[in-house]
Amino acid sequence: MTERVDVAIVGGGMVGGTLAAALAEAGLSVALVDRADPAEQLEQAYDGRTVAIAHATHRLLQATGLWTRLVPHAEPILDIRVTDGPSLLFLHYDHRELGEDPLGYIVENRAIRRSLFARLGGLETLRFRAPAALARHIAMPAGVTLTLADGNEIDAALLVAADGSDSALRRAAGIASAQWDYGQTAIVCTMAHEKPHRGIAHERFLPAGPFAVLPMTDDPVHGHRSSIVWTEKKALAPAMLALPEADFSFELHRRFGPWLGEVRVAGGRWSYPLRFAHAETYVKPRFALVGDAAHTMHPIAGQGLNIGLRDVAALAEVLVDAKRLGLDIGSAAVLERYQRWRRFDNQVLLGVTDTLNRLFSNDLAPLRLVRDLGMAAVNRLGPLKHFFMRHAMGTVGDLPRLLRGEAL
Ligand SMILES: Cc1cc2nc3c(=O)[nH]c(=O)nc-3n(C[C@H](O)[C@H](O)[C@H](O)COP(=O)(O)OP(=O)(O)OC[C@H]3O[C@@H](n4cnc5c(N)ncnc54)[C@H](O)[C@@H]3O)c2cc1C
């Protein structure tokens, strides 16, 4: 069987799935392929992370019909407090400085996938094939043909790779990527605590890397909850992950202090190796990269998915506009517009994030002094602080329609 579509997307994660929903909603025909079984992706063990959804990303999720199902699972971030180890200097972002909107929301990745899969099932021009393995694909001047392991074929005007950080499609397209390992592992878990978090996200810089406590919605079983992203040296992480329950909770408590009262780990522990990667180009004729397939960043600023969804908003707008004008959506000219819109912006944010991690993940006294004075200065300089807050909220720059909350 051969299916003919406008766009074939390989990788039905949070980025590829959202792109598929946005394009199908605007009337393009889409085939979305993922190798993982959706039921498996919704299991607790698959992904223990939460994600900090920036204010602009929240608008995109509303515009693509994904937010309604997320409302009960989204905890508003009202305050962000940044501290450096034992230093008394700090940086404090209070959402009221910019108005009534929260700075963002903390949502479990599992809740986003649940909302996404429900949405994908309700779109007429979209076919979601998962689990399905891609056997091969061939790009020709007039289109791309994908052959799945079950023998079915998909003909598309454009192939989008949303297959994550270790993108096989990026490699197959011969696109090089600048990449390095941080020698750090993110240990992730959910922590139940005695006192309410009051919407405060806390990031504390420790010599091994940032330690983040992110406010989650209350839960009928565990009560008050926060998500922990604990960056540890790669060599030490396995020993920390293997600690007995009481010792693990003690290590958590030791790192962020008594402000949430008694704490205990609720559920499992997960670990993620941390690396940097940025593809040298996002497009080739009939081919585009989005999300982690194009760029992978340190979670220090909680921006990886946010910029992946910015790619989605820009690419969807470029493709929908081109289709309405009767242009070839896989042509180099159309895809270049997407690349111009996104790659430089991402390069800047990737650079800033990389520098922040290098500046803060150490215990060198001169660097500590510089960064602590820098944080205190930003905290006191209103305009500069508000500039950083708007950046973190994703409301700065040439925003595509979806990020302004408008329909395509
Ligand atoms: C500890 C940690 C905390 C984070 N916190 C934040 C945060 O607070 N805010 C934020 O914005 N970002 C955060 N991020 C980053 C965010 O998680 C990623 O940017 C995001 O998950 C990338 O989504 P994606 O869909 O591009 O890739 P993935 O989630 O990797 O999805 C790729 C999909 O492609 C499929 N796939 C792969 N290969 C194939 C193939 N050959 N054929 C078919 N399907 C395939 C996979 O099954 C998967 O479904 C964090 C990351 C980490 C590690």
Tab-separated table of C-alpha atoms in Angstrom, residues 10-338:
chain	number	residue	atom	x	y	z
A	10	VAL	CA	9.565	10.452	11.579
A	11	GLY	CA	9.520	10.711	15.386
A	12	GLY	CA	6.216	11.122	17.193
A	13	GLY	CA	7.633	12.569	20.425
A	14	MET	CA	6.468	15.876	21.905
A	15	VAL	CA	8.007	17.851	19.026
A	16	GLY	CA	7.110	15.630	16.040
A	17	GLY	CA	3.636	14.942	17.434
A	18	THR	CA	2.891	18.646	17.959
A	19	LEU	CA	4.089	19.481	14.435
A	20	ALA	CA	1.827	16.740	13.030
A	21	ALA	CA	-1.165	18.099	14.976
A	22	ALA	CA	-0.515	21.710	13.861
A	23	LEU	CA	-0.146	20.785	10.176
A	24	ALA	CA	-3.158	18.453	10.113
A	25	GLU	CA	-5.285	21.045	11.912
A	26	ALA	CA	-4.416	23.485	9.090
A	27	GLY	CA	-5.506	20.945	6.464
A	28	LEU	CA	-2.202	19.416	5.301
A	29	SER	CA	-2.087	15.637	4.974
A	30	VAL	CA	0.448	14.102	7.352
A	31	ALA	CA	1.933	10.665	8.036
A	32	LEU	CA	3.554	10.424	11.476
A	33	VAL	CA	5.793	7.432	12.197
A	34	ASP	CA	7.236	6.412	15.563
A	35	ARG	CA	9.122	3.249	16.417
A	36	ALA	CA	7.829	3.167	20.018
A	37	ASP	CA	4.436	1.843	21.041
A	38	PRO	CA	2.265	4.776	22.291
A	39	ALA	CA	0.941	2.615	25.165
A	40	GLU	CA	4.525	2.009	26.304
A	41	GLN	CA	5.316	5.733	26.055
A	42	LEU	CA	2.514	6.445	28.521
A	43	GLU	CA	3.869	4.086	31.155
A	44	GLN	CA	5.471	5.659	34.216
A	45	ALA	CA	8.814	3.942	33.569
A	46	TYR	CA	9.201	5.431	30.060
A	47	ASP	CA	9.899	9.012	31.145
A	48	GLY	CA	9.967	10.427	34.685
A	49	ARG	CA	10.596	14.028	33.647
A	50	THR	CA	8.522	17.155	33.865
A	51	VAL	CA	9.002	20.072	31.543
A	52	ALA	CA	8.956	23.803	32.244
A	53	ILE	CA	6.557	25.147	29.614
A	54	ALA	CA	7.358	28.798	28.854
A	55	HIS	CA	4.529	31.321	28.560
A	56	ALA	CA	4.715	31.477	24.730
A	57	THR	CA	4.797	27.667	24.461
A	58	HIS	CA	1.632	27.601	26.540
A	59	ARG	CA	-0.033	29.757	23.850
A	60	LEU	CA	1.108	27.313	21.148
A	61	LEU	CA	-0.324	24.373	23.091
A	62	GLN	CA	-3.605	26.280	23.372
A	63	ALA	CA	-3.654	27.107	19.653
A	64	THR	CA	-2.992	23.464	18.692
A	65	GLY	CA	-5.768	22.118	20.938
A	66	LEU	CA	-3.388	20.367	23.334
A	67	TRP	CA	-3.769	22.568	26.393
A	68	THR	CA	-7.346	21.710	27.468
A	69	ARG	CA	-6.324	18.212	28.535
A	70	LEU	CA	-3.217	19.600	30.271
A	71	VAL	CA	-4.971	22.126	32.505
A	72	PRO	CA	-5.438	19.739	35.481
A	73	HIS	CA	-1.768	18.693	35.216
A	74	ALA	CA	-0.144	22.115	34.837
A	75	GLU	CA	1.277	23.898	37.879
A	76	PRO	CA	1.862	27.653	37.335
A	77	ILE	CA	5.393	28.903	38.047
A	78	LEU	CA	4.944	32.079	40.072
A	79	ASP	CA	8.487	32.634	41.301
A	80	ILE	CA	11.930	31.488	40.251
A	81	ARG	CA	14.716	31.658	42.831
A	82	VAL	CA	18.288	31.108	41.769
A	83	THR	CA	21.032	30.626	44.358
A	84	ASP	CA	24.684	29.672	44.158
A	85	GLY	CA	25.644	27.061	46.771
A	86	PRO	CA	25.960	28.699	50.191
A	87	SER	CA	26.257	32.275	48.803
A	88	LEU	CA	23.802	34.817	50.196
A	89	LEU	CA	23.589	36.618	46.828
A	90	PHE	CA	20.643	35.450	44.719
A	91	LEU	CA	18.423	36.134	41.712
A	92	HIS	CA	14.668	36.247	42.157
A	93	TYR	CA	12.080	36.388	39.345
A	94	ASP	CA	8.594	37.211	40.615
A	95	HIS	CA	5.866	36.912	37.944
A	96	ARG	CA	4.075	39.986	39.382
A	97	GLU	CA	6.918	42.202	38.123
A	98	LEU	CA	5.616	41.670	34.580
A	99	GLY	CA	1.863	41.352	35.159
A	100	GLU	CA	-0.577	38.639	36.154
A	101	ASP	CA	0.541	35.788	33.866
A	102	PRO	CA	2.625	33.031	35.444
A	103	LEU	CA	6.215	32.710	34.189
A	104	GLY	CA	5.320	29.290	32.804
A	105	TYR	CA	3.989	25.910	33.903
A	106	ILE	CA	5.465	22.634	35.096
A	107	VAL	CA	3.827	19.655	33.378
A	108	GLU	CA	4.726	15.961	33.415
A	109	ASN	CA	6.033	14.737	30.048
A	110	ARG	CA	3.635	11.811	30.354
A	111	ALA	CA	0.661	14.190	30.556
A	112	ILE	CA	1.830	15.987	27.400
A	113	ARG	CA	2.143	12.683	25.523
A	114	ARG	CA	-1.321	11.619	26.732
A	115	SER	CA	-2.839	14.860	25.463
A	116	LEU	CA	-0.932	14.567	22.203
A	117	PHE	CA	-1.963	10.993	21.439
A	118	ALA	CA	-5.611	11.849	22.163
A	119	ARG	CA	-5.385	14.850	19.780
A	120	LEU	CA	-3.627	12.882	17.022
A	121	GLY	CA	-6.436	10.338	16.973
A	122	GLY	CA	-9.021	13.037	16.203
A	123	LEU	CA	-7.462	14.664	13.120
A	124	GLU	CA	-8.859	13.589	9.759
A	125	THR	CA	-5.858	14.288	7.545
A	126	LEU	CA	-3.356	12.628	9.867
A	127	ARG	CA	-2.302	9.009	10.074
A	128	PHE	CA	-0.206	8.003	13.101
A	129	ARG	CA	1.734	4.796	12.564
A	130	ALA	CA	3.257	3.456	15.782
A	131	PRO	CA	4.962	1.239	16.575
A	132	ALA	CA	6.381	1.230	13.057
A	133	ALA	CA	9.961	0.876	11.892
A	134	LEU	CA	11.350	2.815	8.958
A	135	ALA	CA	13.243	0.398	6.685
A	136	ARG	CA	14.565	2.988	4.186
A	137	HIS	CA	13.808	6.266	2.505
A	138	ILE	CA	14.781	7.688	-0.840
A	139	ALA	CA	14.734	11.390	-1.738
A	140	MET	CA	14.094	12.229	-5.384
A	141	PRO	CA	13.707	15.629	-7.050
A	142	ALA	CA	9.911	15.324	-7.020
A	143	GLY	CA	9.399	13.803	-3.546
A	144	VAL	CA	10.508	11.371	-0.835
A	145	THR	CA	9.491	7.725	-0.556
A	146	LEU	CA	9.569	6.036	2.850
A	147	THR	CA	9.355	2.259	3.111
A	148	LEU	CA	8.255	0.844	6.456
A	149	ALA	CA	9.397	-2.533	7.767
A	150	ASP	CA	5.908	-3.971	7.107
A	151	GLY	CA	6.309	-3.121	3.398
A	152	ASN	CA	3.917	-0.141	3.349
A	153	GLU	CA	5.134	2.964	1.549
A	154	ILE	CA	4.600	6.675	2.114
A	155	ASP	CA	5.170	9.245	-0.656
A	156	ALA	CA	5.621	12.783	0.663
A	157	ALA	CA	6.633	16.189	-0.649
A	158	LEU	CA	8.711	16.676	2.534
A	159	LEU	CA	10.327	14.453	5.152
A	160	VAL	CA	10.732	15.956	8.640
A	161	ALA	CA	13.128	14.323	11.113
A	162	ALA	CA	11.867	14.663	14.697
A	163	ASP	CA	13.640	11.509	15.842
A	164	GLY	CA	15.437	13.000	18.831
A	165	SER	CA	18.991	13.769	19.866
A	166	ASP	CA	20.537	10.676	18.277
A	167	SER	CA	18.736	11.313	14.960
A	168	ALA	CA	19.432	8.495	12.509
A	169	LEU	CA	17.742	10.524	9.769
A	170	ARG	CA	20.093	13.478	10.334
A	171	ARG	CA	23.084	11.177	9.939
A	172	ALA	CA	21.569	9.500	6.873
A	173	ALA	CA	21.095	12.951	5.311
A	174	GLY	CA	24.834	13.576	5.776
A	175	ILE	CA	24.274	16.579	8.082
A	176	ALA	CA	27.139	17.032	10.543
A	177	SER	CA	26.518	18.194	14.089
A	178	ALA	CA	28.778	19.977	16.589
A	179	GLN	CA	28.524	17.900	19.747
A	180	TRP	CA	30.134	17.248	23.104
A	181	ASP	CA	29.414	15.398	26.304
A	182	TYR	CA	29.105	17.436	29.536
A	183	GLY	CA	30.378	14.587	31.735
A	184	GLN	CA	27.205	15.160	33.772
A	185	THR	CA	24.075	13.067	34.335
A	186	ALA	CA	20.650	14.432	35.244
A	187	ILE	CA	19.077	12.394	38.050
A	188	VAL	CA	15.322	12.893	37.931
A	189	CYS	CA	12.629	11.977	40.435
A	190	THR	CA	9.425	13.271	42.010
A	191	MET	CA	9.574	14.307	45.614
A	192	ALA	CA	6.589	14.442	47.979
A	193	HIS	CA	6.905	17.101	50.690
A	194	GLU	CA	5.155	18.268	53.816
A	195	LYS	CA	4.778	22.011	53.049
A	196	PRO	CA	3.253	23.540	49.871
A	197	HIS	CA	5.721	24.896	47.283
A	198	ARG	CA	3.635	28.052	46.600
A	199	GLY	CA	4.511	27.932	42.891
A	200	ILE	CA	8.217	28.516	43.538
A	201	ALA	CA	10.812	26.944	41.255
A	202	HIS	CA	14.229	26.827	42.842
A	203	GLU	CA	17.528	26.352	41.066
A	204	ARG	CA	20.604	25.965	43.208
A	205	PHE	CA	24.043	25.829	41.620
A	206	LEU	CA	26.280	23.184	43.154
A	207	PRO	CA	29.824	22.229	42.084
A	208	ALA	CA	28.584	19.157	40.125
A	209	GLY	CA	25.909	21.218	38.327
A	210	PRO	CA	22.482	22.779	38.879
A	211	PHE	CA	19.979	21.239	41.280
A	212	ALA	CA	16.398	22.201	40.408
A	213	VAL	CA	13.216	21.831	42.461
A	214	LEU	CA	10.190	22.404	40.209
A	215	PRO	CA	6.631	22.840	41.552
A	216	MET	CA	4.135	20.158	40.454
A	217	THR	CA	0.392	19.824	40.946
A	218	ASP	CA	-0.742	18.156	44.178
A	219	ASP	CA	-1.594	14.498	43.873
A	220	PRO	CA	-4.312	12.525	45.766
A	221	VAL	CA	-1.785	9.858	46.811
A	222	HIS	CA	1.383	11.875	47.473
A	223	GLY	CA	0.036	15.332	48.366
A	224	HIS	CA	2.419	18.234	47.663
A	225	ARG	CA	4.950	17.354	44.989
A	226	SER	CA	7.992	18.809	43.247
A	227	SER	CA	10.063	17.455	40.413
A	228	ILE	CA	13.817	17.176	41.002
A	229	VAL	CA	16.461	17.581	38.319
A	230	TRP	CA	19.746	16.894	40.066
A	231	THR	CA	22.832	17.286	37.892
A	232	GLU	CA	25.619	15.028	39.087
A	233	LYS	CA	29.078	14.118	37.791
A	234	LYS	CA	28.686	11.237	35.355
A	235	ALA	CA	31.074	9.007	37.351
A	236	LEU	CA	29.160	9.544	40.628
A	237	ALA	CA	25.593	9.287	39.307
A	238	PRO	CA	25.285	5.431	39.323
A	239	ALA	CA	26.235	5.312	43.026
A	240	MET	CA	23.670	8.029	43.869
A	241	LEU	CA	20.957	6.275	41.865
A	242	ALA	CA	21.656	3.005	43.696
A	243	LEU	CA	21.342	4.496	47.206
A	244	PRO	CA	18.714	2.984	49.510
A	245	GLU	CA	15.508	5.065	49.793
A	246	ALA	CA	16.372	6.807	53.091
A	247	ASP	CA	19.909	7.732	51.962
A	248	PHE	CA	18.663	9.014	48.625
A	249	SER	CA	16.064	11.232	50.371
A	250	PHE	CA	18.800	12.417	52.754
A	251	GLU	CA	21.006	13.416	49.776
A	252	LEU	CA	18.095	15.352	48.272
A	253	HIS	CA	17.336	17.097	51.527
A	254	ARG	CA	21.001	17.975	52.044
A	255	ARG	CA	21.054	19.733	48.661
A	256	PHE	CA	18.074	22.023	49.046
A	257	GLY	CA	17.505	22.454	52.791
A	258	PRO	CA	14.452	22.433	55.049
A	259	TRP	CA	12.060	24.875	53.272
A	260	LEU	CA	9.605	22.135	52.160
A	261	GLY	CA	9.601	20.258	55.498
A	262	GLU	CA	9.782	16.459	55.530
A	263	VAL	CA	10.471	14.944	52.093
A	264	ARG	CA	10.351	11.508	50.507
A	265	VAL	CA	10.774	10.200	46.988
A	266	ALA	CA	7.458	9.405	45.291
A	267	GLY	CA	7.937	6.746	42.598
A	268	GLY	CA	11.011	5.896	40.555
A	269	ARG	CA	14.363	7.454	39.709
A	270	TRP	CA	15.519	8.202	36.185
A	271	SER	CA	18.814	9.336	34.693
A	272	TYR	CA	19.698	11.171	31.486
A	273	PRO	CA	23.199	11.757	30.098
A	274	LEU	CA	23.716	15.438	29.285
A	275	ARG	CA	25.193	16.592	26.014
A	276	PHE	CA	25.314	19.446	23.548
A	277	ALA	CA	24.545	19.032	19.863
A	278	HIS	CA	23.743	21.444	17.050
A	279	ALA	CA	23.264	20.444	13.418
A	280	GLU	CA	25.230	22.501	10.880
A	281	THR	CA	22.102	22.941	8.785
A	282	TYR	CA	18.413	22.281	9.494
A	283	VAL	CA	17.353	21.747	5.883
A	284	LYS	CA	18.169	19.998	2.649
A	285	PRO	CA	15.897	19.695	-0.361
A	286	ARG	CA	12.779	17.766	0.769
A	287	PHE	CA	14.223	17.376	4.282
A	288	ALA	CA	14.018	19.342	7.564
A	289	LEU	CA	15.164	18.800	11.152
A	290	VAL	CA	13.145	19.882	14.211
A	291	GLY	CA	13.533	19.634	17.994
A	292	ASP	CA	16.273	17.546	19.569
A	293	ALA	CA	17.139	16.074	16.151
A	294	ALA	CA	18.435	19.572	15.299
A	295	HIS	CA	19.726	20.695	18.709
A	296	THR	CA	20.255	19.230	22.165
A	297	MET	CA	20.998	21.492	25.101
A	298	HIS	CA	21.744	21.293	28.808
A	299	PRO	CA	18.513	21.472	30.882
A	300	ILE	CA	20.009	24.234	33.081
A	301	ALA	CA	17.572	26.797	31.630
A	302	GLY	CA	14.654	24.394	30.918
A	303	GLN	CA	14.503	25.440	27.249
A	304	GLY	CA	15.111	22.300	25.093
A	305	LEU	CA	11.479	21.475	24.398
A	306	ASN	CA	10.505	25.144	24.305
A	307	ILE	CA	12.880	25.863	21.431
A	308	GLY	CA	11.855	22.584	19.764
A	309	LEU	CA	8.270	23.834	19.800
A	310	ARG	CA	9.448	27.201	18.464
A	311	ASP	CA	10.870	25.241	15.507
A	312	VAL	CA	7.456	23.592	15.160
A	313	ALA	CA	5.654	26.961	15.141
A	314	ALA	CA	8.007	28.425	12.509
A	315	LEU	CA	8.097	25.352	10.248
A	316	ALA	CA	4.318	24.865	10.407
A	317	GLU	CA	3.759	28.517	9.450
A	318	VAL	CA	6.239	28.379	6.557
A	319	LEU	CA	4.707	25.159	5.185
A	320	VAL	CA	1.073	26.207	5.585
A	321	ASP	CA	1.742	29.603	3.931
A	322	ALA	CA	3.610	27.920	1.050
A	323	LYS	CA	0.845	25.363	0.531
A	324	ARG	CA	-1.795	28.129	0.431
A	325	LEU	CA	0.237	29.947	-2.212
A	326	GLY	CA	0.497	26.751	-4.279
A	327	LEU	CA	4.277	26.466	-3.785
A	328	ASP	CA	6.246	23.228	-3.498
A	329	ILE	CA	6.572	22.746	0.287
A	330	GLY	CA	9.688	20.578	-0.050
A	331	SER	CA	11.616	23.065	-2.174
A	332	ALA	CA	14.873	24.585	-0.976
A	333	ALA	CA	13.444	28.125	-1.159
A	334	VAL	CA	10.543	27.323	1.186
A	335	LEU	CA	12.703	25.396	3.659
A	336	GLU	CA	15.386	28.107	3.727
A	337	ARG	CA	12.810	30.472	5.241
A	338	TYR	CA	12.418	28.056	8.176
